[in-house]
Each structure stands twice: as structure tokens, then as C-alpha cells.
PDB file of C-alpha atoms and ligand atoms in Angstrom:
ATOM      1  CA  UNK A1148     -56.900-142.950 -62.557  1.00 64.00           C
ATOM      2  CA  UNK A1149     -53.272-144.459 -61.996  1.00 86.00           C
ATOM      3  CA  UNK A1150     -52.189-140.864 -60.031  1.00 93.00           C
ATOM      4  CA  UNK A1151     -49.002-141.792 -59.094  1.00 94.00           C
ATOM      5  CA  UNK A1152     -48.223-143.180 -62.425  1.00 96.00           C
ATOM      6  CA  UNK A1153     -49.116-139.703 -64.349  1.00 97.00           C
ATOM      7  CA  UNK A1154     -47.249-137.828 -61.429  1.00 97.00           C
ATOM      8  CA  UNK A1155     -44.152-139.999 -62.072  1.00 98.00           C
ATOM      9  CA  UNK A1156     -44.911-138.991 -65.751  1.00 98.00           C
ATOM     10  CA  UNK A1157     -45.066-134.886 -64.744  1.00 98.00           C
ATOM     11  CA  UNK A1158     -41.485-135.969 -63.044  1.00 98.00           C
ATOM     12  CA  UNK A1159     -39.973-137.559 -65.854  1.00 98.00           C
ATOM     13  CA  UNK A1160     -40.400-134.681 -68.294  1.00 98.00           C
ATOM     14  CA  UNK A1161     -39.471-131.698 -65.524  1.00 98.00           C
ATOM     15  CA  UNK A1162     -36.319-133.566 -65.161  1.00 98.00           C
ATOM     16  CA  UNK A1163     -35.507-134.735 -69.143  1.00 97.00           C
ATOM     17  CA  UNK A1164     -36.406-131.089 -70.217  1.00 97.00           C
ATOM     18  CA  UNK A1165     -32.611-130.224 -70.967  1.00 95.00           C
ATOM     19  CA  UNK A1166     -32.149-133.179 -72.639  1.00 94.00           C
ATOM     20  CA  UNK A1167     -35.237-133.984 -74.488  1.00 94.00           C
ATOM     21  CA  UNK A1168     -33.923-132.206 -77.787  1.00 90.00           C
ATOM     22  CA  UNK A1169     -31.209-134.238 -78.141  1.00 86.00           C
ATOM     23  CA  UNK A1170     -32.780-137.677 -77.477  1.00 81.00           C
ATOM     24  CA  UNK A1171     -36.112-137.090 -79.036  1.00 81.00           C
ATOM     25  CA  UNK A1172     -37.056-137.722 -82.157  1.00 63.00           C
ATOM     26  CA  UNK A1173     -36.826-134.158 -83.689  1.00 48.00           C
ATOM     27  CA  UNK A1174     -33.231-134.373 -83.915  1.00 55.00           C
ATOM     28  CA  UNK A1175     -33.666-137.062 -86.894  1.00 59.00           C
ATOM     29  CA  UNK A1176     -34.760-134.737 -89.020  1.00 58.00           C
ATOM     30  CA  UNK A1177     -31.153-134.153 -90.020  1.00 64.00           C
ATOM     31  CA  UNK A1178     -30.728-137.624 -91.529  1.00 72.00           C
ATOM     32  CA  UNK A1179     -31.938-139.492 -94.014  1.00 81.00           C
ATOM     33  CA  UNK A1180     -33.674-142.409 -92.915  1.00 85.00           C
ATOM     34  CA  UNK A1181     -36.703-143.889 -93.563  1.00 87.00           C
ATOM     35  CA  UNK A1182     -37.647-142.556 -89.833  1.00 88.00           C
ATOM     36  CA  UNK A1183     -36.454-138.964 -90.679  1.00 88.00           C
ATOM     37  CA  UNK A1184     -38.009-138.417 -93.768  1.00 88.00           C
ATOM     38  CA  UNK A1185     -41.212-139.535 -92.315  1.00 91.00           C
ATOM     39  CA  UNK A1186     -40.421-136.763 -89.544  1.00 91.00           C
ATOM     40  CA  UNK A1187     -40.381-134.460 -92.403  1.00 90.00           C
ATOM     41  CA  UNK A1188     -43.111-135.285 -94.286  1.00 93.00           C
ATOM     42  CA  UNK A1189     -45.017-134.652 -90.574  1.00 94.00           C
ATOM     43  CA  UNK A1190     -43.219-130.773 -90.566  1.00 94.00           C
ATOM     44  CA  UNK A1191     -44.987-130.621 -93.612  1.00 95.00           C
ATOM     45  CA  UNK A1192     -48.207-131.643 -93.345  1.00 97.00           C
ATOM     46  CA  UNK A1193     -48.063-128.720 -90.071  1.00 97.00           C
ATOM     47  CA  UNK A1194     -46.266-126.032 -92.760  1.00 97.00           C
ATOM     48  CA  UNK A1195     -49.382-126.814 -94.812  1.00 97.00           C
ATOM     49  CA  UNK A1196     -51.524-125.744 -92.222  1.00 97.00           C
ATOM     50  CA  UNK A1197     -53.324-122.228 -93.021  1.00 97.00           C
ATOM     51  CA  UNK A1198     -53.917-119.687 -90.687  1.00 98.00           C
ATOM     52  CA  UNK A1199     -55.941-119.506 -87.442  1.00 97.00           C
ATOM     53  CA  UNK A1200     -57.109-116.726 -85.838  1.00 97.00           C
ATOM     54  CA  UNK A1201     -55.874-118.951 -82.223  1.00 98.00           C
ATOM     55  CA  UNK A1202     -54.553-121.892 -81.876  1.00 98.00           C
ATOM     56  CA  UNK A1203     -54.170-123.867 -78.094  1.00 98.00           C
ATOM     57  CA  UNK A1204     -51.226-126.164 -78.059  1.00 98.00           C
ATOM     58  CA  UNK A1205     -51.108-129.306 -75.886  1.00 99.00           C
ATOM     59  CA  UNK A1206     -48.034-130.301 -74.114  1.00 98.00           C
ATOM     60  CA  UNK A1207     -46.255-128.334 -75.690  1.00 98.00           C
ATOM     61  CA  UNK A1208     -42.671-129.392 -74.817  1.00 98.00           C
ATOM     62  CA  UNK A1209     -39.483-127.158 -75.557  1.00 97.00           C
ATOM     63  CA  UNK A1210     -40.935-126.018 -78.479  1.00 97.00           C
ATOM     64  CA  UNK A1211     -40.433-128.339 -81.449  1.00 95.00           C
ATOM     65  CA  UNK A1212     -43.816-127.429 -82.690  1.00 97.00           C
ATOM     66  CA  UNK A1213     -44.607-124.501 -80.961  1.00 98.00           C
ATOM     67  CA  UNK A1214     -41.919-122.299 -83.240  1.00 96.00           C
ATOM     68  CA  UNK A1215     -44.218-123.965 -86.688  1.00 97.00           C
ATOM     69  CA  UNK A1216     -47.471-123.222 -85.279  1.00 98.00           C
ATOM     70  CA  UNK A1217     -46.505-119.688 -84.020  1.00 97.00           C
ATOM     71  CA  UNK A1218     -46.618-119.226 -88.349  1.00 97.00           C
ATOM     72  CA  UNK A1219     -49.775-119.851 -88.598  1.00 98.00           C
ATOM     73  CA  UNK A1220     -51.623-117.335 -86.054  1.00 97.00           C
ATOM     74  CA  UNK A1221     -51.295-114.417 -84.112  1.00 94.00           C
ATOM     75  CA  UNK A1222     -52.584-115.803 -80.707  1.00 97.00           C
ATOM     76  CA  UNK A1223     -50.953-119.225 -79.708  1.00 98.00           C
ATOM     77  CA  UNK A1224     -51.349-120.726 -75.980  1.00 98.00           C
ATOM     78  CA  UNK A1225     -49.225-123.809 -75.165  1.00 98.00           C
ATOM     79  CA  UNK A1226     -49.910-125.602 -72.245  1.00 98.00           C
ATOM     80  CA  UNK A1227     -47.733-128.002 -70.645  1.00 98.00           C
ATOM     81  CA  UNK A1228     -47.381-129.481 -66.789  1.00 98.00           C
ATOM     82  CA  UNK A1229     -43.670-129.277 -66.701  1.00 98.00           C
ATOM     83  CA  UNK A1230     -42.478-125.419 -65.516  1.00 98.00           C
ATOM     84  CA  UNK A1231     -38.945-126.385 -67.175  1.00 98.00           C
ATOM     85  CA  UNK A1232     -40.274-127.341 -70.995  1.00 98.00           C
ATOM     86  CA  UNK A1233     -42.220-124.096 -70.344  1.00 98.00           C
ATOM     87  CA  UNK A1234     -39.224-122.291 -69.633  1.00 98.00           C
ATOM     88  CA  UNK A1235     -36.772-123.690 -72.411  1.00 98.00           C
ATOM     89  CA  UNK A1236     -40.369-123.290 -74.851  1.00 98.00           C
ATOM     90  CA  UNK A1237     -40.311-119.661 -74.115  1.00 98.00           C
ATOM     91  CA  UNK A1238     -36.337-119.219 -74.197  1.00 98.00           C
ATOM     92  CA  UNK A1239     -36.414-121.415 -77.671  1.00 97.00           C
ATOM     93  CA  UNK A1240     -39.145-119.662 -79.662  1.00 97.00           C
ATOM     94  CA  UNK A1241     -38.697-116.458 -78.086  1.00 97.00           C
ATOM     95  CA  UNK A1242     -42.369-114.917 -79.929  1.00 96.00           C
ATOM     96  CA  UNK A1243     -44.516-112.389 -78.331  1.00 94.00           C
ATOM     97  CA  UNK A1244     -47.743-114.709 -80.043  1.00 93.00           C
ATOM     98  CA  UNK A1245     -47.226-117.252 -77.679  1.00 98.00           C
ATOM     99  CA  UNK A1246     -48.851-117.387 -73.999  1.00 98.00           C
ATOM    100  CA  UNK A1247     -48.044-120.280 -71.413  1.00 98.00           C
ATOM    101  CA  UNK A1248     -49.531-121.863 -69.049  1.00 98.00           C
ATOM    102  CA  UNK A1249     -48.538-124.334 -66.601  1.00 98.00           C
ATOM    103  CA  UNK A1250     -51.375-126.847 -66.953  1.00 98.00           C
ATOM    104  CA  UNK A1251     -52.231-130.271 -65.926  1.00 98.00           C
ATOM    105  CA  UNK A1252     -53.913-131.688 -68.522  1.00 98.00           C
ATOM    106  CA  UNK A1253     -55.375-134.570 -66.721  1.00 98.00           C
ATOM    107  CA  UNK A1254     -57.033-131.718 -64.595  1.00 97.00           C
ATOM    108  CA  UNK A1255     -57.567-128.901 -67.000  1.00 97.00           C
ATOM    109  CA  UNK A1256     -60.919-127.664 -68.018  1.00 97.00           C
ATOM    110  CA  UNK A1257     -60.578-125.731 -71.237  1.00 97.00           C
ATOM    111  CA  UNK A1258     -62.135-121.957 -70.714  1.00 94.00           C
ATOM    112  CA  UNK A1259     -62.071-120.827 -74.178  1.00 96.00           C
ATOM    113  CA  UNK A1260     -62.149-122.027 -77.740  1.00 97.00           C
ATOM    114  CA  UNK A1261     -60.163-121.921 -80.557  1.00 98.00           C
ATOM    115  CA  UNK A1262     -59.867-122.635 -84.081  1.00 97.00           C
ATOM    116  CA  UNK A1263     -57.374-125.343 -83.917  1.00 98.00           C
ATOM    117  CA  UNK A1264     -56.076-127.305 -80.738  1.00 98.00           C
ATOM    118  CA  UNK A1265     -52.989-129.024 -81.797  1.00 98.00           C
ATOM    119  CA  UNK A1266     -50.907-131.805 -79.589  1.00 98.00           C
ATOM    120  CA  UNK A1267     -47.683-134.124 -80.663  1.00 98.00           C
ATOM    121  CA  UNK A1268     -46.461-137.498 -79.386  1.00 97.00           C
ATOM    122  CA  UNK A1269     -49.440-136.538 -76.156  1.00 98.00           C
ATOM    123  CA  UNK A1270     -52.028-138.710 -76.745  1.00 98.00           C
ATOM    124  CA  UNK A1271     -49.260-141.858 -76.541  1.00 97.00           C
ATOM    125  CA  UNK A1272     -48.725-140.838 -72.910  1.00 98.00           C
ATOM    126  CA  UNK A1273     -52.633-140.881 -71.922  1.00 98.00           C
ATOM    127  CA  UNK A1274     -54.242-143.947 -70.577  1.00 97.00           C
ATOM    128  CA  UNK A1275     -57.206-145.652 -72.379  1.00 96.00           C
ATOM    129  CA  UNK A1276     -59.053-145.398 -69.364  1.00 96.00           C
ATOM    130  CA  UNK A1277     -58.596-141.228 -69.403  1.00 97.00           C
ATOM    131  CA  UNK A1278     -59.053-141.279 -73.785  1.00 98.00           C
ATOM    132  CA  UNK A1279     -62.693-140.210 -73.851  1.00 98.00           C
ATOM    133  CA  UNK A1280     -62.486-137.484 -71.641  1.00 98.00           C
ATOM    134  CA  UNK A1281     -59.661-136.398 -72.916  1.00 98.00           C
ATOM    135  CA  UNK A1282     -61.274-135.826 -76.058  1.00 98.00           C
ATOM    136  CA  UNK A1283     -63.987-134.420 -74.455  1.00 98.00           C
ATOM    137  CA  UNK A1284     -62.090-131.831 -73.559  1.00 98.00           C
ATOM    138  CA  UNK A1285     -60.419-131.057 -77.069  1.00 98.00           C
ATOM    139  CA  UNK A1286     -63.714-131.218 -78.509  1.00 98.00           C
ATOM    140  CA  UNK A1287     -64.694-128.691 -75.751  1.00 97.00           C
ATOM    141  CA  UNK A1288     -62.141-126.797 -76.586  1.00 98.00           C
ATOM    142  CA  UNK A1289     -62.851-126.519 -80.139  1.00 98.00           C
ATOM    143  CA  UNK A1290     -64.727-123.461 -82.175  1.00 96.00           C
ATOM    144  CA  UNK A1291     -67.502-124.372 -84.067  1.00 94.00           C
ATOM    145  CA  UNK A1292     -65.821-124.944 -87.055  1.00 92.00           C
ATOM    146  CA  UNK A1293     -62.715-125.589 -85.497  1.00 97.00           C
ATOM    147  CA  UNK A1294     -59.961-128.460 -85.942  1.00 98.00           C
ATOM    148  CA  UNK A1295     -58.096-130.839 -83.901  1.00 98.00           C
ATOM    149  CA  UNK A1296     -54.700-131.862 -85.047  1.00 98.00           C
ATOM    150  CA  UNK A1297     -53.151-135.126 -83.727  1.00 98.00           C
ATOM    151  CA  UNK A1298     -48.956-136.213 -84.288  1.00 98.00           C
ATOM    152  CA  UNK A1299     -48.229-139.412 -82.294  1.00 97.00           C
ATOM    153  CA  UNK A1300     -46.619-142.814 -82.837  1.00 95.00           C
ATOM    154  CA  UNK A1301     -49.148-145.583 -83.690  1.00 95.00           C
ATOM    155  CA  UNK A1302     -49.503-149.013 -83.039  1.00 94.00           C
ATOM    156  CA  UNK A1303     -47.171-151.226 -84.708  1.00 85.00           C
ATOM    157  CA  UNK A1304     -44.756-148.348 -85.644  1.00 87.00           C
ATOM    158  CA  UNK A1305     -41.503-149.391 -86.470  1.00 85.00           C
ATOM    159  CA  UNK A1306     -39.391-147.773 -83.397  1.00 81.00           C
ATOM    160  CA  UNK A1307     -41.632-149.248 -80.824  1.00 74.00           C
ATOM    161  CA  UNK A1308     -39.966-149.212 -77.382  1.00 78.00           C
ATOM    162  CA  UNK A1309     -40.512-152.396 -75.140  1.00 77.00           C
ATOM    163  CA  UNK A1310     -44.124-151.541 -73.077  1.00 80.00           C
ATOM    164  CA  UNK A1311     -44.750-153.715 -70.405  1.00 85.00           C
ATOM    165  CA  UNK A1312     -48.830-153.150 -69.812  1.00 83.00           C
ATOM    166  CA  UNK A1313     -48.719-149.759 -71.763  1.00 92.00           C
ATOM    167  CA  UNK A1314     -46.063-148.316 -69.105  1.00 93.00           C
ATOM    168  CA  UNK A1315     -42.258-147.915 -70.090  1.00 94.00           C
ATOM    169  CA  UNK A1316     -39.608-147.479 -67.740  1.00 95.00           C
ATOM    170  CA  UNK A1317     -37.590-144.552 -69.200  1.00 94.00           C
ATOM    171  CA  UNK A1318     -33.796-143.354 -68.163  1.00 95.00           C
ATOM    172  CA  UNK A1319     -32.260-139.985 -68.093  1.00 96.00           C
ATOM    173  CA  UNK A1320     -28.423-139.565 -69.412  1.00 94.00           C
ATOM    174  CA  UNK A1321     -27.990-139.541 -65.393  1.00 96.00           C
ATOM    175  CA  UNK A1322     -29.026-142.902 -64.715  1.00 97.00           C
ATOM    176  CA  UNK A1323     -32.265-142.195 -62.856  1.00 97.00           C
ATOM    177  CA  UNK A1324     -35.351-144.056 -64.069  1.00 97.00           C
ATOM    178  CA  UNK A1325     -38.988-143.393 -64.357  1.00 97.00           C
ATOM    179  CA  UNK A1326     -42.142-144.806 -65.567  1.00 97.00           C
ATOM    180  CA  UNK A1327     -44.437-143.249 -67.392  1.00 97.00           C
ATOM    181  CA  UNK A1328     -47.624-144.185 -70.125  1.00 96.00           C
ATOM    182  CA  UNK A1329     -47.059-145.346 -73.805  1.00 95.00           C
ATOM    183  CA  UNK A1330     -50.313-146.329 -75.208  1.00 95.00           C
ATOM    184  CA  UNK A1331     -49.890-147.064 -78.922  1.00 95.00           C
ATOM    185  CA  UNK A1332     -53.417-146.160 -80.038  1.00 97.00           C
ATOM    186  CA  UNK A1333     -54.192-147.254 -83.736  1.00 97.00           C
ATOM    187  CA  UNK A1334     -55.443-145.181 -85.670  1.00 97.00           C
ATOM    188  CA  UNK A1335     -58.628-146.450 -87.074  1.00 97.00           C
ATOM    189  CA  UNK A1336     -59.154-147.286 -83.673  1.00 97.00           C
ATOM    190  CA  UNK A1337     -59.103-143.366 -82.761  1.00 98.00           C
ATOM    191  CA  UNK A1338     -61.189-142.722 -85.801  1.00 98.00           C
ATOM    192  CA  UNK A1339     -64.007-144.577 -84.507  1.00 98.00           C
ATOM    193  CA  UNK A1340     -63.961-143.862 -81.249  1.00 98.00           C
ATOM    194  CA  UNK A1341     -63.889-140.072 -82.285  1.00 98.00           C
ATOM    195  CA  UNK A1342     -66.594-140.723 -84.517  1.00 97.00           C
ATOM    196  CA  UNK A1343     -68.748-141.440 -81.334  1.00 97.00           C
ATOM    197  CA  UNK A1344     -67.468-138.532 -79.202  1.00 97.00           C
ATOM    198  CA  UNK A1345     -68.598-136.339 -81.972  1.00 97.00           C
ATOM    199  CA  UNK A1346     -65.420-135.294 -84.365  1.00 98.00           C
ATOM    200  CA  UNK A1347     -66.268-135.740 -88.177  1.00 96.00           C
ATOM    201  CA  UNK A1348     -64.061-135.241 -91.465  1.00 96.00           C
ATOM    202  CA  UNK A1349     -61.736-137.566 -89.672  1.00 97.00           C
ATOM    203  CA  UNK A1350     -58.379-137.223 -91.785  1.00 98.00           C
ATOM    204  CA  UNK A1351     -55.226-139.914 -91.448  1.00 98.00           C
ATOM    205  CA  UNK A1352     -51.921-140.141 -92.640  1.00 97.00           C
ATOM    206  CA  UNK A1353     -50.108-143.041 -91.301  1.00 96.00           C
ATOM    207  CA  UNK A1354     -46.727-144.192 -91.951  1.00 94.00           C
ATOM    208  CA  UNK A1355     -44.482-146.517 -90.484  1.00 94.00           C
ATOM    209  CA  UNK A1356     -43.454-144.882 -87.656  1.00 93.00           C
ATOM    210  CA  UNK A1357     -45.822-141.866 -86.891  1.00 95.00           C
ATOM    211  CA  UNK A1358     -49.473-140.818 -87.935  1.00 97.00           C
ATOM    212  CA  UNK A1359     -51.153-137.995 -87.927  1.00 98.00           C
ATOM    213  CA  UNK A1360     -54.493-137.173 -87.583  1.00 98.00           C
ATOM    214  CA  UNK A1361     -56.595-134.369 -88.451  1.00 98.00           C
ATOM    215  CA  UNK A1362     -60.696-133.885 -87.750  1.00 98.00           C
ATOM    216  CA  UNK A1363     -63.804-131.268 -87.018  1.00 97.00           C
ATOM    217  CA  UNK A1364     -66.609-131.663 -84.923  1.00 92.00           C
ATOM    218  CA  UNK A1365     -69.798-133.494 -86.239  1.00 85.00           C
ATOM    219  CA  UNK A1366     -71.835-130.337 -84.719  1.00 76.00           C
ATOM    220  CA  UNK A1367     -71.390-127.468 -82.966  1.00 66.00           C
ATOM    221  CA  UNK A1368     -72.784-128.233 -79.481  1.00 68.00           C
TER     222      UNK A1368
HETATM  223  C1  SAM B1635     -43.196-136.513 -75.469  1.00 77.17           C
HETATM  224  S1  SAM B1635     -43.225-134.875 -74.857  1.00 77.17           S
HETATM  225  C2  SAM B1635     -43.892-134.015 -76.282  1.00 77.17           C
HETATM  226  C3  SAM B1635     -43.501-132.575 -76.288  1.00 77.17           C
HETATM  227  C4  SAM B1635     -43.847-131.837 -77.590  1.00 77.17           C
HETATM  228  N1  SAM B1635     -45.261-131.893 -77.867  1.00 77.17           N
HETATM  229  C5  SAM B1635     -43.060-132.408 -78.751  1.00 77.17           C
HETATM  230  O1  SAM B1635     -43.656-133.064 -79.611  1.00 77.17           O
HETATM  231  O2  SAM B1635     -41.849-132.207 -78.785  1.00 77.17           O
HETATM  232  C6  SAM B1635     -44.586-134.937 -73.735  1.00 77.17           C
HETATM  233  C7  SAM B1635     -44.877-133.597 -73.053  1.00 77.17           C
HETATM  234  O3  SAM B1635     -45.999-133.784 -72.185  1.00 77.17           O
HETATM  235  C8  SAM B1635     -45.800-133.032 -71.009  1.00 77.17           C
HETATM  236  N2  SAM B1635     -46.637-133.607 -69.945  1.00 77.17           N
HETATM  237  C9  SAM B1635     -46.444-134.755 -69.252  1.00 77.17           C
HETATM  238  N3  SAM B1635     -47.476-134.964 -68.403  1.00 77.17           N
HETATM  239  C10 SAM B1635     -48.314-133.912 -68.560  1.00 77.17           C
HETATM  240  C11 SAM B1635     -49.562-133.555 -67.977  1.00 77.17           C
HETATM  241  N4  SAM B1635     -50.156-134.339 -67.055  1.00 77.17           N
HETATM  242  N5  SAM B1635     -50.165-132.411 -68.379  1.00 77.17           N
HETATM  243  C12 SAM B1635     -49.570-131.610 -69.318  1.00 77.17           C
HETATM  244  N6  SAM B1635     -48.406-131.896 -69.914  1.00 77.17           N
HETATM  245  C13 SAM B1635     -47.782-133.048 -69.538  1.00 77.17           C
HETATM  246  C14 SAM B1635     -44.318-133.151 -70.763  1.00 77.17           C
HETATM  247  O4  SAM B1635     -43.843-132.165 -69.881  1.00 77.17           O
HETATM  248  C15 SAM B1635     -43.750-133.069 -72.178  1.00 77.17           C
HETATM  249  O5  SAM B1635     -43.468-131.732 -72.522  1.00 77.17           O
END
């Protein structure tokens, strides 16, 4: 594992967390390009959901999906290794449903299961050589009939950022600079792998610029 590359990562997002609303993509929602609409079509497809009785949300940011998902269950847990998206999550959605944790989830062991484990624009920042147990762990983390939600950018999307070897040197309104992981996994790519790791009913939606991707697990081991 690159550790200083995924600390560097942790770094990055503890110090964008003030800014990340206004630079990330959420805040194209507002207009009407072909990028925002598909933006919206993704709220949707998460307004659609029905409800859980829990739902575990990975790095969970300040909260962009944390406030949609907090409609769909009464016990939410969003995890995420940055104390100050933790803090602006809690300030922003401000809902008695949701527990935090600080979490790093290139170390965490899920404990308990739940009925959907939900992450957005995550699985882009986790290295191919960390995928499978990754997913291990979601599928760990998973109730028997339980489903895994996945919102990312693929590969090819249209707003691709230059990646030198899957790492992207990112800079802060201040001027500092970090690296951090962009893996642009495709998504019949994750279908099949997640095929062999044991998720079934593998749904996808791709667009041009995000995809989502929704599945079960093939058994309930
Ligand atoms: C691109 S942001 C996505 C945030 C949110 N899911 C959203 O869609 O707005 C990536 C998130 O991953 C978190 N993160 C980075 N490294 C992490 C790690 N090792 N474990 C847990 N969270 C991490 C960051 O703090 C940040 O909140």
C-alpha cells in the first residue's frame, strides 16, 4: 500500500473541507449543462431510493449526500477520515439520525451490517491494488439482503482531470498542493470484478460524466 500517498490524500481533504462545496461538483447542479443535469439525474436515482431500516455512509464528506440519505432511514452512520468534513457534515445536515465516526477506511473493519452501504466519488480515490478488499469490506458490511450503492466518475468521463499514473496533483484556493488517487474504474470492469467477490443483481447507469452503480450479494455468507 502507497501509505504516504493515502495520508497525503487524508491531508488534502482535512484541509479543502471549507472549500470543497464550492469547487466540487455539487454546486453544478444549479446550471444547466449537460454535466449538471447528469448531476441531477444522479440526486434522483438516490431520491428514488426506498427506505432502510440503516444505512452506513462512506466518506461521507460535508454532507452532499448525507442530508438525501438521512430521508430514507432512521439510523444513518457516515464515516469519513477527515475530523473537519465530519464537523461541517454534522453542522450542514444538522439530523439527530445521523452518527459519525472518524474512520480510516483503508483500516476500518466494518462491526455491523446494514441494509444499504452507500459511498460517492470514493471508490475514484482507492487504488486498484486496495479494490478487492475494499469490497470485501462493503460486502462485509452488507445485510443479507442488503445493497451497495456506488456514485463515482468513470473512465472516459467527459471532465477527466489530467492523471499522471492514477495520482493527480490537486491545489487548494491557497496555493498549496497535494497528491492524492484518481483511479477511473470502468464500469463493466467493476461489474465483473464484483461478480467474483460475490455481489449479484449488478445495476449500471452510466453517463458521460458519472455512473452509478447499484448491486446485492450473490449469497448471504
Ligand atoms: C471526493 S470527497 C467525497 C465526499 C462526499 N462523498 C461527496 O460526494 O461529496 C472524498 C472524501 O473521502 C474522504 N477520505 C479521504 N481519504 C479517506 C480515508 N482514507 N478514509 C475515509 N475517508 C477518506 C475525504 O475526507 C472526503 O470527504
Amino acid at each position: 500500500m502507497n501509505e504516504p500517498l493515502l495520508q497525503e490524500q487524508i491531508a488534502y481533504y482535512r484541509a479543502r473541507a471549507n472549500e470543497y462545496e464550492e469547487t466540487a461538483l455539487p454546486t453544478l447542479g444549479a446550471g444547466d449543462s449537460p454535466m449538471a443535469r447528469e448531476w441531477r439525474e444522479a440526486e434522483r436515482a438516490v431520491h428514488a431510493l426506498p427506505q432502510y431500516t440503516d444505512i452506513l455512509e462512506l466518506a461521507c464528506g460535508t454532507g452532499v449526500w448525507t442530508r438525501l440519505l438521512a430521508q430514507h432511514t432512521e439510523h444513518l452512520t457516515a464515516l469519513d477520515a477527515a475530523p473537519e468534513m465530519l464537523q461541517l457534515n454534522r453542522a450542514n445536515v444538522n439530523d439527530a439520525r445521523v452518527k459519525y465516526e472518524c474512520v480510516n477506511l483503508f483500516e476500518w473493519e466494518p462491526m455491523q451490517q446494514y441494509e444499504m452501504v452507500f459511498f460517492a466519488f470514493w471508490l475514484s480515490h482507492v487504488p486498484q491494488a486496495q479494490l478487492d478488499l475494499f469490497l470485501q469490506r462493503v460486502r462485509r458490511a452488507l445485510k443479507p439482503n442488503g445493497t451497495v450503492f456506488i456514485l463515482d466518475e468513470p473512465r472516459g468521463t467527459k471532465n477527466v482531470i489530467p492523471t499522471n499514473e492514477n495520482v493527480q496533483t490537486r491545489a487548494l484556493n491557497d496555493g498549496r498542493t497535494f497528491k492524492i488517487v484518481k483511479e477511473y474504474y470502468a464500469p463493466e470492469e467493476l461489474r465483473e470484478r464484483m461478480g467474483q467477490l460475490g455481489f449479484a443483481s449488478i445495476e449500471i447507469s452510466r453517463g458521460d460524466y458519472f455512473f452509478w452503480l447499484r448491486a446485492g450479494k450473490s449469497n448471504n455468507d
